[in-house]
Coordinates of C-alpha atoms in Angstrom, one line a residue:
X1001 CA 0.0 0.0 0.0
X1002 CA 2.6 2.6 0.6
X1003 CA 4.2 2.0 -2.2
X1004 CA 1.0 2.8 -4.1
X1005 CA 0.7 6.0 -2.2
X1006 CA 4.3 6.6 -3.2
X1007 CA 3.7 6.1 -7.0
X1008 CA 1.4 8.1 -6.9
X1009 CA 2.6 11.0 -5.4
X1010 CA 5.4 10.7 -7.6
X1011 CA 2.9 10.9 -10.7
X1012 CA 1.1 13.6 -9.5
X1013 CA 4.5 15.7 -9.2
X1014 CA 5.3 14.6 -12.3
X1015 CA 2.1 16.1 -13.9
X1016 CA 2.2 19.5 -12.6
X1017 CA 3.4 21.6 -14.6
X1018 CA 6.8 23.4 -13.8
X1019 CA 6.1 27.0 -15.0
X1020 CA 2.9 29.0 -15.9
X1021 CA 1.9 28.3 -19.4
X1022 CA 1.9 30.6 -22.0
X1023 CA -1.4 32.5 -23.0
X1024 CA -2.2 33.3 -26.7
X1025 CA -1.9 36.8 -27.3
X1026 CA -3.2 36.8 -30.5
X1027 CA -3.9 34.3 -32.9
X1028 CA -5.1 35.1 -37.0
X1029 CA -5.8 33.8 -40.1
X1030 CA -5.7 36.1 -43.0
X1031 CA -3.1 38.9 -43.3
X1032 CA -2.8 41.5 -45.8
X1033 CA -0.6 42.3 -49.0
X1034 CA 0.7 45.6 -49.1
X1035 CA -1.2 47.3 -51.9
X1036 CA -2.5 50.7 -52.7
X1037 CA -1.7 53.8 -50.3
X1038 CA 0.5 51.3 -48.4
X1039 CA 2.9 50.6 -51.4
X1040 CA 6.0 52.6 -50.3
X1041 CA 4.4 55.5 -48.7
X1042 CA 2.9 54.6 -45.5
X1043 CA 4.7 53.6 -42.5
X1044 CA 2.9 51.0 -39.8
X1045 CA 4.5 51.9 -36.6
X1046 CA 7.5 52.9 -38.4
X1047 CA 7.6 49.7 -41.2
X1048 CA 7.8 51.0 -44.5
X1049 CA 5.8 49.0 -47.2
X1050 CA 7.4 47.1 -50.5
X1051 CA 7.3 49.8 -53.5
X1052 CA 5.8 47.0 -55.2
X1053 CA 2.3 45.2 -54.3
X1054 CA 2.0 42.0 -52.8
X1055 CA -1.4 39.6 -52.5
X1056 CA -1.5 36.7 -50.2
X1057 CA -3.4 33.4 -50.6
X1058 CA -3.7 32.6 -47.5
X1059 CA -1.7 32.9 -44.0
X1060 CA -2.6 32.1 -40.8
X1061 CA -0.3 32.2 -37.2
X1062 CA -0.1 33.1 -33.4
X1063 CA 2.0 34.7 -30.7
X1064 CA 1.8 33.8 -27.3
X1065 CA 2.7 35.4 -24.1
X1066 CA 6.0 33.6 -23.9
X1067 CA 6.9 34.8 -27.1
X1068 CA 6.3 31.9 -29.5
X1069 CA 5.6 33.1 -32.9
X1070 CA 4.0 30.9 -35.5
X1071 CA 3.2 31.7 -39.3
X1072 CA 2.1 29.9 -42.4
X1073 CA 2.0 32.2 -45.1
X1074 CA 0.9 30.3 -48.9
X1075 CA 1.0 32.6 -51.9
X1076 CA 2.7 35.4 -51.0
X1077 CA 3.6 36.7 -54.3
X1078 CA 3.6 39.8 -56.6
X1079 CA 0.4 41.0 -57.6
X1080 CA -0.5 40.9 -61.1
X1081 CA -0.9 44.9 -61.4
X1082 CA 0.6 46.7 -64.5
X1083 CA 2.9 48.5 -62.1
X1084 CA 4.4 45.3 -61.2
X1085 CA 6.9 44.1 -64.3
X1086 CA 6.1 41.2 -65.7
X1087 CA 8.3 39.1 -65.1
X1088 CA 7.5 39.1 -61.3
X1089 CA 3.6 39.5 -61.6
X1090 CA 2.5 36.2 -59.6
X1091 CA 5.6 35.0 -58.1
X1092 CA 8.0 35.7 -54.6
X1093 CA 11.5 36.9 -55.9
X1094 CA 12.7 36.5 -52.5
X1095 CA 14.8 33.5 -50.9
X1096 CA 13.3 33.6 -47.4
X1097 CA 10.6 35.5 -45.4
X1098 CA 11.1 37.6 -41.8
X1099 CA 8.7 38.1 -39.5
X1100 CA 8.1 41.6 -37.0
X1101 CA 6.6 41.4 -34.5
X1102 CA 5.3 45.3 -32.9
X1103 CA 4.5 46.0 -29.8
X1104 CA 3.0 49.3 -27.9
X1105 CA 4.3 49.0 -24.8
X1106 CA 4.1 51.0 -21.5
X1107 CA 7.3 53.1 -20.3
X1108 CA 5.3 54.4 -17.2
X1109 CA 4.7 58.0 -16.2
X1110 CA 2.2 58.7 -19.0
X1111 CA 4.5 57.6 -21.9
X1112 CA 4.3 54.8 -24.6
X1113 CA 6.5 53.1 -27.0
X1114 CA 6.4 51.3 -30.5
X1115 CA 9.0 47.9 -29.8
X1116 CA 9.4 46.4 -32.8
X1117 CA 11.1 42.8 -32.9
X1118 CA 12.8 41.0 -36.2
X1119 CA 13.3 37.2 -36.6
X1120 CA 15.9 35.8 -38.7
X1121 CA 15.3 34.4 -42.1
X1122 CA 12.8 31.4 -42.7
X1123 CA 12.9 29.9 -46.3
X1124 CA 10.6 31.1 -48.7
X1125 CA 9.3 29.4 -52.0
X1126 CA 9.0 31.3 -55.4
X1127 CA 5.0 29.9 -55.5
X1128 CA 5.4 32.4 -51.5
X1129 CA 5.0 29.5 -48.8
X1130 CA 6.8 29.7 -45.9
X1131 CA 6.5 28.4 -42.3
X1132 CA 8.0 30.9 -39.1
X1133 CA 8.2 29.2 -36.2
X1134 CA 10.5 30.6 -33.9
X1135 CA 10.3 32.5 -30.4
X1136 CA 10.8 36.0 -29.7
X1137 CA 11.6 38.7 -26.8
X1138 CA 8.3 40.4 -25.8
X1139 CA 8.8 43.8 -24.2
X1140 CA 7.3 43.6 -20.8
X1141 CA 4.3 44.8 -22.1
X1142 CA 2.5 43.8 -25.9
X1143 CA -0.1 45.8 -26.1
X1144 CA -2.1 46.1 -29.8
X1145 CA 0.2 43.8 -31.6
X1146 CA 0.7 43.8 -35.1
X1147 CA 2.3 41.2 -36.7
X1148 CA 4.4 41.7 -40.6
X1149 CA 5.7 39.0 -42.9
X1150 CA 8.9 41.0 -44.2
X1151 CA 11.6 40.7 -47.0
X1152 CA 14.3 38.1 -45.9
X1153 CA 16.7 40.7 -47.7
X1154 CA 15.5 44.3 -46.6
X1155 CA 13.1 46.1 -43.6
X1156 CA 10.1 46.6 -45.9
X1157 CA 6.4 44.1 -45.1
X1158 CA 4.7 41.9 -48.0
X1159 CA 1.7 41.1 -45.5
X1160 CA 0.5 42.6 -42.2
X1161 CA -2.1 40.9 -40.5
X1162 CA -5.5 42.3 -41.4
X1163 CA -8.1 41.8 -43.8
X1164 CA -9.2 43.6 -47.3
X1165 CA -13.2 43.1 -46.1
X1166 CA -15.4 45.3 -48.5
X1167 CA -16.0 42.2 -50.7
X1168 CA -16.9 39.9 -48.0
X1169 CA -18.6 42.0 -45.0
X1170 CA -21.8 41.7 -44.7
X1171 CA -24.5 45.0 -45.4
X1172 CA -24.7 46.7 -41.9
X1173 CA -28.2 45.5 -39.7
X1174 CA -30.5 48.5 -39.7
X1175 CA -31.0 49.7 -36.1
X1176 CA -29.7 48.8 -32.9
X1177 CA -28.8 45.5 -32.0
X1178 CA -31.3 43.4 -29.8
X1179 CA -29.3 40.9 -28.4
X1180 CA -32.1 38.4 -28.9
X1181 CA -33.0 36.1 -31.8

């Protein structure tokens, strides 16, 4: 009997876990191509867009509070927009992908900061698949993150994530919602 009660106090030990777990601090599944007013012209807390535009199939990822960063990004290519030559209309010229990660974060006495964070390079097809899967250091403080697919070869974002919604949201409900079916 006692070693029964020795088993399993051993197992129940064993089964707590050593640390807090990591929460999700934000989790996605769509980002955006730079395109339009963001093409070269429009910083996102200080990330300059490609001067060309991008579109993304699809792309999907999360960050947690311990810093884990995951992305799948498929189809990140060149647009197929006469501004775009054509030899790189619907292809990814680049060898591997970066992500940034950017954080507002809270200096105390009244003040707040933009901390942006760079990976390394994670390999990139021409078709524009790649998998991130790394971890980085979160400021003590991620507030409103934003997180940026970027060049493996220069600071400038393909895809942010965000949405283009005007062809898929729905018309605005007329009047106030009810709350009840």
């Amino acid at each position: 009997m006692k070693r029964i009660l020795i088993l399993a106090a051993i197992t129940a030990v064993a089964l707590v876990p050593l640390g807090a777990s990591a929460q999700q601090i934000l989790s996605w599944g769509t980002m955006y191509g730079v395109d339009g007013g963001f093409v070269n012209h429009t910083d996102i807390r200080g990330v300059r867009g490609d001067e060309l535009p991008w579109m993304v199939s699809s792309a999907s990822g999360s960050l947690t509070t311990d810093g884990h960063l995951m992305i799948s990004v498929r189809g990140l290519v060149f647009t197929r927009d006469p501004e775009v030559p054509p030899e790189l209309q619907g292809i990814n010229d680049e060898t591997s992908f970066r992500a940034l990660v950017s954080c507002l974060t809270d200096e105390g006495k009244g003040r707040v900061s933009t901390v942006n964070i760079t990976t390394g390079g994670f390999p990139a097809t021409r078709s524009g698949d790649s998998d991130i899967n790394t971890t980085v250091a979160l400021p003590p403080s991620c507030v409103a993150p934003i997180i940026f697919v970027l060049s493996g070869s220069e600071d400038k974002w393909f895809a942010v994530t965000g949405a283009e919604t005007s062809h898929t949201a729905a018309p605005p409900a007329s009047g106030p919602p009810t709350g009840r079916r």
